[in-house]
Coordinates of C-alpha atoms in Angstrom, one line a residue:
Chain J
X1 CA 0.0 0.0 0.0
X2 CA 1.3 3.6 -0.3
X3 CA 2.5 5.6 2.1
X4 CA 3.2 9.1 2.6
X5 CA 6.1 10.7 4.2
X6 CA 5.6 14.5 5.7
X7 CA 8.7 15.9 6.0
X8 CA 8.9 19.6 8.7
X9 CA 10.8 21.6 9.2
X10 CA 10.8 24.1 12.0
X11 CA 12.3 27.1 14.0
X12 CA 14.1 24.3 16.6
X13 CA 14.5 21.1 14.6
X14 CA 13.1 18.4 11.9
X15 CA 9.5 16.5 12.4
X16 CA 8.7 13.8 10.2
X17 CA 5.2 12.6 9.9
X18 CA 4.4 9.2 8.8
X19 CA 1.0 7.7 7.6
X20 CA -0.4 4.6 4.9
X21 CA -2.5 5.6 2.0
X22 CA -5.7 6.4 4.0
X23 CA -3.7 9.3 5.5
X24 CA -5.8 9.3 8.8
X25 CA -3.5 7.5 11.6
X26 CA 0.1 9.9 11.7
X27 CA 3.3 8.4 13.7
X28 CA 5.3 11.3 13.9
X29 CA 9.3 11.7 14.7
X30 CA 11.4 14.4 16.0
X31 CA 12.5 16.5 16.9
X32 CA 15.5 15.8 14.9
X33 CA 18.3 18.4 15.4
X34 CA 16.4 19.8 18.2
X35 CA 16.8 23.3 19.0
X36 CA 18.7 24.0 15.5
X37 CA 16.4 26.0 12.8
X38 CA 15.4 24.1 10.3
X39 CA 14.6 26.0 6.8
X40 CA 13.9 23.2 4.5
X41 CA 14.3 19.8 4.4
X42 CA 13.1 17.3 1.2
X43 CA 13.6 13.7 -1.0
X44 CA 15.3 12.8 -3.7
X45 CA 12.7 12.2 -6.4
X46 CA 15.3 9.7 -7.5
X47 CA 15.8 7.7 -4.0
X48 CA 13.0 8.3 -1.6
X49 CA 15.0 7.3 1.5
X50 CA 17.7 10.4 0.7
X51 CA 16.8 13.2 2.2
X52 CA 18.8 16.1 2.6
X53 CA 18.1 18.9 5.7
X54 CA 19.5 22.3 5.7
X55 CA 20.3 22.9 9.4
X56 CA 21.2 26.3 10.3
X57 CA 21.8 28.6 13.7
X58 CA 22.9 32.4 14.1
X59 CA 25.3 30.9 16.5
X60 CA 27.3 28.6 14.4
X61 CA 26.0 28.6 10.8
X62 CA 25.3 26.4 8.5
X63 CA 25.1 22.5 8.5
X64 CA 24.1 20.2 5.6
X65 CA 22.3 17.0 6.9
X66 CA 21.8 13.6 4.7
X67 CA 20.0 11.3 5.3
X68 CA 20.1 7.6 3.2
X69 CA 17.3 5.7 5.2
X70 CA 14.3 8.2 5.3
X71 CA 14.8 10.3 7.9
X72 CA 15.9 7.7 10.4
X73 CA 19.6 7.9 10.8
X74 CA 21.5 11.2 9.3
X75 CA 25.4 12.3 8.8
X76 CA 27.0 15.4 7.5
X77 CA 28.8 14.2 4.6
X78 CA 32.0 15.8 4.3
X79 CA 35.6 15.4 4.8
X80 CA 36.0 12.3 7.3
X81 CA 38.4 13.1 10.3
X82 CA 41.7 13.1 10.0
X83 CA 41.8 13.5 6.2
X84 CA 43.4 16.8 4.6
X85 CA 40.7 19.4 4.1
X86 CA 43.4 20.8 1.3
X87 CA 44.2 18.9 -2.4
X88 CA 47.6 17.9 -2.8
X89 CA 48.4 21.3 -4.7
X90 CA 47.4 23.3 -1.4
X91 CA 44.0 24.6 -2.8
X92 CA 41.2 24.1 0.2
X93 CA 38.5 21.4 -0.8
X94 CA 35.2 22.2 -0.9
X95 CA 33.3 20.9 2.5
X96 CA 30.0 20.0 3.2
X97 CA 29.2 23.0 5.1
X98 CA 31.1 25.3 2.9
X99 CA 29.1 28.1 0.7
X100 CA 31.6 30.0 -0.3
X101 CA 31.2 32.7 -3.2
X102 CA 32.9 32.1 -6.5
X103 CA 34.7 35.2 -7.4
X104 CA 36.6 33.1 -9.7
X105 CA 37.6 35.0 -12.9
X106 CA 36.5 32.1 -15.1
X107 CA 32.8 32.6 -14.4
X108 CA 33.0 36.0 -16.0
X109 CA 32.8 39.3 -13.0
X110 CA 31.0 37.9 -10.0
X111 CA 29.1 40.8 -8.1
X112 CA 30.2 41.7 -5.1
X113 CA 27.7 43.9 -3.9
X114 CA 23.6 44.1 -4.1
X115 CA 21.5 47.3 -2.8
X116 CA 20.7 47.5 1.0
X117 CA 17.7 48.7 2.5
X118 CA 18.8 52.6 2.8
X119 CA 19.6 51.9 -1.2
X120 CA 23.7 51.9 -0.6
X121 CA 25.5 49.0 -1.8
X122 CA 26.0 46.2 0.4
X123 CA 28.6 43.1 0.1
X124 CA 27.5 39.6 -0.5
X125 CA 27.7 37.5 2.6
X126 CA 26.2 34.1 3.2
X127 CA 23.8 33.6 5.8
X128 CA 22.1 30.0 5.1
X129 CA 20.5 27.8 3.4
X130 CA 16.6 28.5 2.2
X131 CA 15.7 25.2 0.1
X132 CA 17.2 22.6 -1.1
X133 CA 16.1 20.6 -4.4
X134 CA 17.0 17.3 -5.3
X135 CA 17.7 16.6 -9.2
X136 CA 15.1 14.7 -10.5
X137 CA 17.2 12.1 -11.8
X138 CA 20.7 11.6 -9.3
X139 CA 20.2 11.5 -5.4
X140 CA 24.0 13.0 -5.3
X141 CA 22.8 16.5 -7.0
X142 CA 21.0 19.0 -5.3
X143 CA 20.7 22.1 -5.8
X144 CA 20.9 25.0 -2.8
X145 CA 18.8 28.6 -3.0
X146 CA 20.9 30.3 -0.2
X147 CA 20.8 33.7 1.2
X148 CA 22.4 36.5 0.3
X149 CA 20.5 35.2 -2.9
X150 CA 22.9 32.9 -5.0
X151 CA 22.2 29.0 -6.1
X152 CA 24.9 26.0 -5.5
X153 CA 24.7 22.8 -6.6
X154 CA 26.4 19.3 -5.0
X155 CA 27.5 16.5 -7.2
X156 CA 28.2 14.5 -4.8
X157 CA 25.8 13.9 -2.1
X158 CA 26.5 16.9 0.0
X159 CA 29.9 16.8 0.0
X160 CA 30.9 19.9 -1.2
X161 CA 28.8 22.9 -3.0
X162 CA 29.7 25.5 -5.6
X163 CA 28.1 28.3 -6.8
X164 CA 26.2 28.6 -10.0
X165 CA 27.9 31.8 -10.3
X166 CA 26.3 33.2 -14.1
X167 CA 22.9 34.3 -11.5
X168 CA 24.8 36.4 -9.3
X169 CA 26.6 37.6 -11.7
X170 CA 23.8 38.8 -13.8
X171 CA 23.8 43.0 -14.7
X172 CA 20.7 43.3 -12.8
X173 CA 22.5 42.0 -9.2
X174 CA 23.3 45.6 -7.8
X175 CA 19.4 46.2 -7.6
X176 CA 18.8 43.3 -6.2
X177 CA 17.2 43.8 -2.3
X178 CA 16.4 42.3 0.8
X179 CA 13.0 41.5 1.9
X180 CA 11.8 41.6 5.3
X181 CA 13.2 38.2 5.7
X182 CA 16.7 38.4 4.0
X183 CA 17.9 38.4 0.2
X184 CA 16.6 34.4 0.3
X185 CA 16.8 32.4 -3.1
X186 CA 13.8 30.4 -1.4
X187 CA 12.3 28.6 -5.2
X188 CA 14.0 26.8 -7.5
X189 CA 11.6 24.3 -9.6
X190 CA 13.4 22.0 -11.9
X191 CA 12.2 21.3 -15.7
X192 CA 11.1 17.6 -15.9
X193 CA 11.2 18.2 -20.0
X194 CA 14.3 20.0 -19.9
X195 CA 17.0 19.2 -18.1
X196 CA 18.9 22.4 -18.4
X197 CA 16.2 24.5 -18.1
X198 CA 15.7 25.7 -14.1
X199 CA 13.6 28.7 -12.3
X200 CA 14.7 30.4 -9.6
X201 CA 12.7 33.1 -7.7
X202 CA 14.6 35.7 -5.1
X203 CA 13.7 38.2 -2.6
X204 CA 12.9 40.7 -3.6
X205 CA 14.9 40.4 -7.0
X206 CA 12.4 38.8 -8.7
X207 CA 12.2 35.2 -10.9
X208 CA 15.0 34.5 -13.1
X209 CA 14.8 31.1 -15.7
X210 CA 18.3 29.3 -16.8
X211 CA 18.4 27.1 -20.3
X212 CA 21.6 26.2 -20.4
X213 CA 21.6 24.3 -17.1
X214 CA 23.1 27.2 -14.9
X215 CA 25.3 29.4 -16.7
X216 CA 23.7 32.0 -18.0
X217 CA 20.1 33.6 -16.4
X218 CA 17.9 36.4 -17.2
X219 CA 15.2 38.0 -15.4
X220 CA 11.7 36.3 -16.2
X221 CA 9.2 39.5 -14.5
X222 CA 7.7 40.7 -17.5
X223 CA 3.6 41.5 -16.2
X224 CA 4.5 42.0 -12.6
X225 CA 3.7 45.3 -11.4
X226 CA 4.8 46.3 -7.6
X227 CA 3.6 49.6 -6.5
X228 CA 5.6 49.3 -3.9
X229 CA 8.9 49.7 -5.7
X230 CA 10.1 53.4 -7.6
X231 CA 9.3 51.6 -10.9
X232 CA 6.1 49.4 -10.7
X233 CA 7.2 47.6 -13.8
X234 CA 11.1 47.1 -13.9
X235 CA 13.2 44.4 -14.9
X236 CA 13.9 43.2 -11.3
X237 CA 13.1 44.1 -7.4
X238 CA 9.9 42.6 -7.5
X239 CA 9.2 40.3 -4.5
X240 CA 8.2 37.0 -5.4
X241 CA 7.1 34.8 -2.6
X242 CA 6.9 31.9 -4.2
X243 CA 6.4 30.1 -7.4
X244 CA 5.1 26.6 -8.2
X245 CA 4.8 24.4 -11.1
X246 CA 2.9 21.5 -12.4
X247 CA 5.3 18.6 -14.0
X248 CA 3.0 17.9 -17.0
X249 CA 3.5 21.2 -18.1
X250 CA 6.2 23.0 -17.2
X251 CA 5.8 26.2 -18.7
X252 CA 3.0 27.1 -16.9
X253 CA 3.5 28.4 -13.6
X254 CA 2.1 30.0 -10.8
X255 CA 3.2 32.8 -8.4
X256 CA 2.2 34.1 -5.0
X257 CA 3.9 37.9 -5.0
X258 CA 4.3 40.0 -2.2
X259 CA 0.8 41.1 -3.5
X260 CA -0.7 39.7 -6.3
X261 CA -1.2 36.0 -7.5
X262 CA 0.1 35.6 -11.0
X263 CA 0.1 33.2 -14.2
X264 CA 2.5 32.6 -16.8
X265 CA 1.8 30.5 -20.0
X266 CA 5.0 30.9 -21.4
X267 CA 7.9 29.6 -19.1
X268 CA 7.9 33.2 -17.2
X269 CA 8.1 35.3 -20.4
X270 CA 5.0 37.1 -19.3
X271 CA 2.6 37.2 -16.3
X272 CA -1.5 37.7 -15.6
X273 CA -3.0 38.7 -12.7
X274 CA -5.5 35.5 -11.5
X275 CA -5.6 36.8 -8.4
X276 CA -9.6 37.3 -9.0
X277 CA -12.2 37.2 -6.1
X278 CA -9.4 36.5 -3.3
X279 CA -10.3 38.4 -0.6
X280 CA -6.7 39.5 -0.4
X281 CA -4.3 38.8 -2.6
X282 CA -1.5 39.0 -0.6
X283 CA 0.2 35.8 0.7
X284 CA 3.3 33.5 0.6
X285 CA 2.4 29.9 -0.4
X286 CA 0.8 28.6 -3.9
X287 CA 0.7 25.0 -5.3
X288 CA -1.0 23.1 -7.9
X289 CA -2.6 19.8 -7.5
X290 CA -0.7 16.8 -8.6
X291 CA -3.5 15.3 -11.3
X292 CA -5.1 18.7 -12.0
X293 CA -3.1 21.2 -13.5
X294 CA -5.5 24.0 -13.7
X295 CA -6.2 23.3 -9.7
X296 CA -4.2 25.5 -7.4
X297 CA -4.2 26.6 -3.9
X298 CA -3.1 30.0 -1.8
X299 CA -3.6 31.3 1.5
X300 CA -4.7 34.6 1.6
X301 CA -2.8 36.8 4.1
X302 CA -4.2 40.0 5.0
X303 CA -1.5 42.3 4.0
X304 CA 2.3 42.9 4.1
X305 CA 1.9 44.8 7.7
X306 CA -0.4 42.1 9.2
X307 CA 0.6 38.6 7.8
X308 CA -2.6 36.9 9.3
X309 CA -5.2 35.4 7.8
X310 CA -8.5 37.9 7.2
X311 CA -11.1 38.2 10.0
X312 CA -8.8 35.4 11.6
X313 CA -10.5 32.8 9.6
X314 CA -8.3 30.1 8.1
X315 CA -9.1 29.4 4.9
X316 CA -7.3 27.8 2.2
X317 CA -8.4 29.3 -1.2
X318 CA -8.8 27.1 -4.4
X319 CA -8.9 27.4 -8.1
X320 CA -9.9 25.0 -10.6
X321 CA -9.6 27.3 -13.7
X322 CA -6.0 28.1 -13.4
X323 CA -6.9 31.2 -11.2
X324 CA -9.4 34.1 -10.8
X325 CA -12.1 31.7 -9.7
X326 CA -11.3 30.9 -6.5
X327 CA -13.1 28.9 -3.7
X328 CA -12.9 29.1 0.2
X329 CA -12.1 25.8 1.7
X330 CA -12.8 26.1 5.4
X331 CA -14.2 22.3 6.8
X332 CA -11.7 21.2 9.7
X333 CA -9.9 24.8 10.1
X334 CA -10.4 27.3 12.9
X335 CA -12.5 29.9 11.7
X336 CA -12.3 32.8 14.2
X337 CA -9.2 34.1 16.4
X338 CA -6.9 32.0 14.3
X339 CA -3.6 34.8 13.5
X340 CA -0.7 32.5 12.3
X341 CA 1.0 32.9 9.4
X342 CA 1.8 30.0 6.8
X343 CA 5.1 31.0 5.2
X344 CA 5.8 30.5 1.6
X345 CA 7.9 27.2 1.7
X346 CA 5.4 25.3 4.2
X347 CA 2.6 23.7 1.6
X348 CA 2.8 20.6 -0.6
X349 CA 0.8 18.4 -2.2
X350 CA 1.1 14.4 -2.4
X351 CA 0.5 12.8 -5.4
X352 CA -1.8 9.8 -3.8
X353 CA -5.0 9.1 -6.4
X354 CA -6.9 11.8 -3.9
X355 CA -4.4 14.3 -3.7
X356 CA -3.3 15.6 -0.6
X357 CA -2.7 18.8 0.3
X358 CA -0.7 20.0 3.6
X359 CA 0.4 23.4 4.9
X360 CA 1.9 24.6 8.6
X361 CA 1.7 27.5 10.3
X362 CA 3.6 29.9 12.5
X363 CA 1.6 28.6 15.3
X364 CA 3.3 25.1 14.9
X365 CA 0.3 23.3 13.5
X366 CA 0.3 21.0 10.5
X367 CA -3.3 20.4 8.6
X368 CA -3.5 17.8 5.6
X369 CA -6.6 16.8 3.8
X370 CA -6.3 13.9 1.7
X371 CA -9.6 15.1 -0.4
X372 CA -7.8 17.8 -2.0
X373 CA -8.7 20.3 0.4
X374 CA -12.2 19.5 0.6
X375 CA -11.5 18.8 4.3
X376 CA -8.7 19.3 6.6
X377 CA -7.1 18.3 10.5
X378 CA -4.5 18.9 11.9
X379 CA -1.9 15.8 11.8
X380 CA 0.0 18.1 14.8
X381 CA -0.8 21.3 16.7
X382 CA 2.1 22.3 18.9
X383 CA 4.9 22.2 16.8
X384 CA 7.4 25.2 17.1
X385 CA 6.8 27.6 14.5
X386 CA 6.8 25.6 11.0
X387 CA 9.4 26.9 8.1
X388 CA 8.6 24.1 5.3
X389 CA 6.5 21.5 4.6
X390 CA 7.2 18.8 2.0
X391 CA 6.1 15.6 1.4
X392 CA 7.0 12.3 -0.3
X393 CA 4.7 9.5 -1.8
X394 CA 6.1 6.3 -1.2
X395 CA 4.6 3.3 -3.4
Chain Q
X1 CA 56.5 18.2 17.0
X2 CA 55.7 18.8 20.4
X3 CA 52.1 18.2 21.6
X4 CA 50.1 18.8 24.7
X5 CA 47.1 17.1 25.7
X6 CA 44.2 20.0 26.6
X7 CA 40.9 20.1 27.7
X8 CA 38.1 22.4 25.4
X9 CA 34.5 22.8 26.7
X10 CA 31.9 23.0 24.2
X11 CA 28.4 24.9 23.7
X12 CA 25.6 22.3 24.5
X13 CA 24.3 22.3 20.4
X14 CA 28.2 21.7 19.4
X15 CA 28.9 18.8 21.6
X16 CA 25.6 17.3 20.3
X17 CA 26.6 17.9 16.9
X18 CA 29.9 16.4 17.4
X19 CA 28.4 13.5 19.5
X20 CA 30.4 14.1 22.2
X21 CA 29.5 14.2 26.6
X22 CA 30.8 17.1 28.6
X23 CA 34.4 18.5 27.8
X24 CA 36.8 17.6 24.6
X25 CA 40.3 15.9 25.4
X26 CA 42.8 16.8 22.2
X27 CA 46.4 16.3 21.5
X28 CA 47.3 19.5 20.2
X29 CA 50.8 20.9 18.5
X30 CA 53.0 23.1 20.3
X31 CA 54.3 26.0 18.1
X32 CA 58.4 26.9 17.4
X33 CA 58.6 28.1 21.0
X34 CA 56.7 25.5 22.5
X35 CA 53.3 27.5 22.9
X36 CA 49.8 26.8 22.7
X37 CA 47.3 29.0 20.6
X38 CA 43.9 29.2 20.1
X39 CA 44.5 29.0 16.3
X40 CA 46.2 25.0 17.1
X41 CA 43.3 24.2 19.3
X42 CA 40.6 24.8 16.6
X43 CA 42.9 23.2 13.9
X44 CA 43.3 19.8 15.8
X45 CA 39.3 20.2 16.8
X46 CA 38.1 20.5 13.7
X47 CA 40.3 17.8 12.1
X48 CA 39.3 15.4 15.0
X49 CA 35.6 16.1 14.5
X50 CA 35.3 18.1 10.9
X51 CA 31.3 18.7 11.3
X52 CA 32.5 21.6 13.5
X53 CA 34.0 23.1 10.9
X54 CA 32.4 26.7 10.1
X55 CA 30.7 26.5 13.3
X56 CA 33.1 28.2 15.4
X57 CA 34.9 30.2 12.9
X58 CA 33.7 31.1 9.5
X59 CA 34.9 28.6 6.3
X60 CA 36.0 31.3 4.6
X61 CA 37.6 34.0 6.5
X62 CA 38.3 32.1 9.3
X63 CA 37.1 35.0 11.8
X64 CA 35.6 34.1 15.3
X65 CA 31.6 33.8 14.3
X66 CA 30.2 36.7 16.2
X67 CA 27.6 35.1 18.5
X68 CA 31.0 33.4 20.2
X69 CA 33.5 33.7 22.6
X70 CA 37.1 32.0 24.1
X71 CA 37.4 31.9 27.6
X72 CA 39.9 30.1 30.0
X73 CA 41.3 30.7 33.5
X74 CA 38.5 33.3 34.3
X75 CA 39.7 35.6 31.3
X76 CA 38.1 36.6 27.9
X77 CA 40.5 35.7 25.4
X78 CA 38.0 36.5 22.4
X79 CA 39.7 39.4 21.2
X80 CA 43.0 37.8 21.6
X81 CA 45.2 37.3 18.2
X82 CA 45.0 33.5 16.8
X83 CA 48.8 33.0 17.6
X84 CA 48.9 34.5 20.5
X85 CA 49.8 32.1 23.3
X86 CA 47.6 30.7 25.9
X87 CA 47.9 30.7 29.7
X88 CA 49.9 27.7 30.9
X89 CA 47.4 26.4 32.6
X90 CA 45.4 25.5 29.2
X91 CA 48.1 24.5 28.0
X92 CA 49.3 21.7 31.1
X93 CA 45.4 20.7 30.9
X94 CA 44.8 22.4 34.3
X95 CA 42.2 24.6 33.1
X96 CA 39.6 23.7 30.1
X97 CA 39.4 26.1 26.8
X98 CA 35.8 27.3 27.0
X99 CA 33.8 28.1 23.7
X100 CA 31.0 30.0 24.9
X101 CA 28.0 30.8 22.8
X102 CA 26.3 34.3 23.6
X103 CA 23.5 34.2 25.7
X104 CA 21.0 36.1 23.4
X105 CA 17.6 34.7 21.9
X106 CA 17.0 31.1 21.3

């Protein structure tokens, strides 16, 4: 029978919630690296039982996590002790751990600098590690959204990281900002037709689109308009909160933006508003069903000063037209003096022949409904405050 | 090379990520004069257990991470220069090398 595999990730550590097909009866694990923040953790597409976790503290940094049994044993792969963390030539190796910059000359004039919030320029620094996505096809490469906003890939199961350098390195990097939360590279969706073809989205930069597997980028932000920027229509500095995807056609996508819910037809060339009868459409998270591809899912947010749901009611929104008609899905969620937030990482679908659909919140709950949000309960409620949710279908 | 064995106390989350109870026991090399510095003691912790490498001091620039502070024999030895020597009585193993995380938040 299938099972599903819900995989948390929190302010102080890693849950991972277990159930069979019927999705009614959760066992539920962690916390794992308790007390550690814990942006994002997810599967391999390729190998279910590798997982990778990104691990991180303002205290000591950042640690990568792997797991190679599902979550029930992990290691930080990396140099072993006692070996030489330098090649034989004297040059240091990459490390697990390590996300250092390239400001190699090969990879044409890496930026050093983006715009801070007073507008002066401000050097890159790394902070840690927003998501991680697996390759569809080799458990030993992932790819890393980190902030300050850059992307890094591993080749070799976590290892050792370098930058995909041609992104930060793009013209457009100087007027690249912060958001409240940090310059984060927090989406990266991976082309299952294309395998050099990747989308990126960046806080608040904007969404940027790769067809050459990494090297080169360009901004993808033509139809956004942000009235809260000096330009409501430029190139870049729009914040995107989040895109999402749906693998049978990947050139349709979907975004949640700091205000607005948009569509693109053509691989992010231009954008629609769908944002419709939302009764707000400001938010962070946005998915698409796993069998519908014209069925997606936000949760409106009140607005950027007050990131709770309206009148305290939380309601998960639905469209079944690819946007602008959009239906409140309530059953099974508090629906007065509920104010958490559900941040733009923590929402995932599983691909079960009744989809599920699951989303945390700040308050440290976790709902699923495994009727495609026809229904929802919480799986947990006390959870610390939840950073990502993802979730694996195991057959 | 001359070596001295030393005593470091970690930060609770460290020792957990290291997998290791209470205080650290290392062999660590003397310099040219026959000193101890802080710079030896992180080299030979972070070769004995490498997951605590970037965690104390940054990959790249190797600066002390900022929420962190050295201690030993009642003293603040933070601000101290890497190759600056210790007190003898880190170096004899009388007294521990503390790493101290900053008590702020959590």
């Amino acid at each position: 029978m299938s099972r599903v595999r819900v995989l948390v990730g929190t302010r102080k550590g890693a849950f991972i919630l277990a159930s069979d097909g019927k999705r009614a009866l959760w066992d539920v694990s962690g916390p794992h690296f308790a007390g550690w923040e814990i942006y994002h953790l997810k599967g391999s597409p390729a190998d279910p039982n590798r997982l990778y976790a990104s691990q991180c503290s303002g205290w000591f940094g950042q640690i990568i996590q792997r797991s190679d049994d599902g979550g029930k044993t992990w290691l930080q792969p990396g140099t072993p002790p006692g070996e030489p963390t330098s090649t034989p030539d004297g040059m240091p190796k990459g490390e697990s751990n390590k996300f250092a910059y390239d400001t190699s000359a090969e990879t044409g004039k890496p930026l050093t600098t983006h715009q801070w919030y007073d507008g002066t320029q401000h050097p890159w620094e790394f902070k840690r590690v927003w998501h991680l996505d697996p390759s569809l096809s080799d458990p030993n490469t992932v790819y890393a959204g980190v902030e300050d906003a850059a992307l890094f890939r591993t080749n070799d199961g976590g290892q050792s990281w370098h930058e995909l350098a041609g992104l930060r390195g793009h013209a457009s990097g100087p007027q690249w900002q912060p958001g409240a939360g940090g310059m984060g590279l927090h989406t990266i969706l991976l082309d299952p037709a294309d395998p050099k073809r990747i989308y990126i989205a960046i806080s608040a930069a904007g969404a940027f689109r790769t067809d050459d597997g990494g090297k080169t980028w360009r901004p993808i932000n033509r139809g956004l308009k942000s009235q809260y920027i000096p330009n409501p229509e430029a190139e870049v500095g729009h914040c995107v909160h989040h895109m999402a995807m749906h693998a049978s056609r990947p050139r349709v996508l979907f975004m949640q933006k700091h205000w607005d819910v948009m569509r693109s037809d053509d691989a992010g060339e231009s954008w629609h508003e769908v944002s419709g009868n939302l009764p707000t459409d400001f938010g962070f998270v946005i998915d698409v069903h796993a069998h519908e591809p014209e069925t997606i899912y936000v949760v409106p947010i009140k607005s950027d000063s007050e990131h709770f749901p309206p009148e305290g009611k939380l309601r998960v929104y639905r469209s079944r037209t690819g946007g602008n008609q959009w239906e409140a899905l309530t059953k099974g969620l508090p629906q007065s003096n509920c104010y958490v937030n559900v941040l733009r990482d923590a929402m995932a679908v599983d691909s079960l022949d009744s989809c599920g659909v699951y989303f945390g919140t700040t308050g440290g709950q976790v709902y699923a409904s495994a009727d495609a949000g026809e229904s929802w309960a919480p799986i947990v409620r006390d959870l610390p405050a939840v950073l990502s949710v993802e979730v694996q279908t195991l057959r | 090379m001359m070596t001295t064995m030393i005593r470091v106390v970690l930060p609770a989350h460290l020792r957990t990520l290291a997998r290791v109870e209470s205080e650290v026991r290392l062999d660590v090399p003397l310099d040219a004069e026959g000193r101890l510095t802080q710079r030896a003691i992180l080299d030979a912790l972070e070769a004995r257990y490498p997951m605590l490498r970037g965690t104390i001091r940054d990959h790249v620039t190797q600066q002390r991470r900022s929420f962190l502070r050295f201690f030993a024999c009642a003293e603040d030895l933070s601000l101290e220069p890497p190759d600056a020597p210790l007190p003898d009585a880190v170096a004899s193993g009388a007294e521990p090398f503390f790493v101290v995380g900053a008590i702020a938040g959590g």
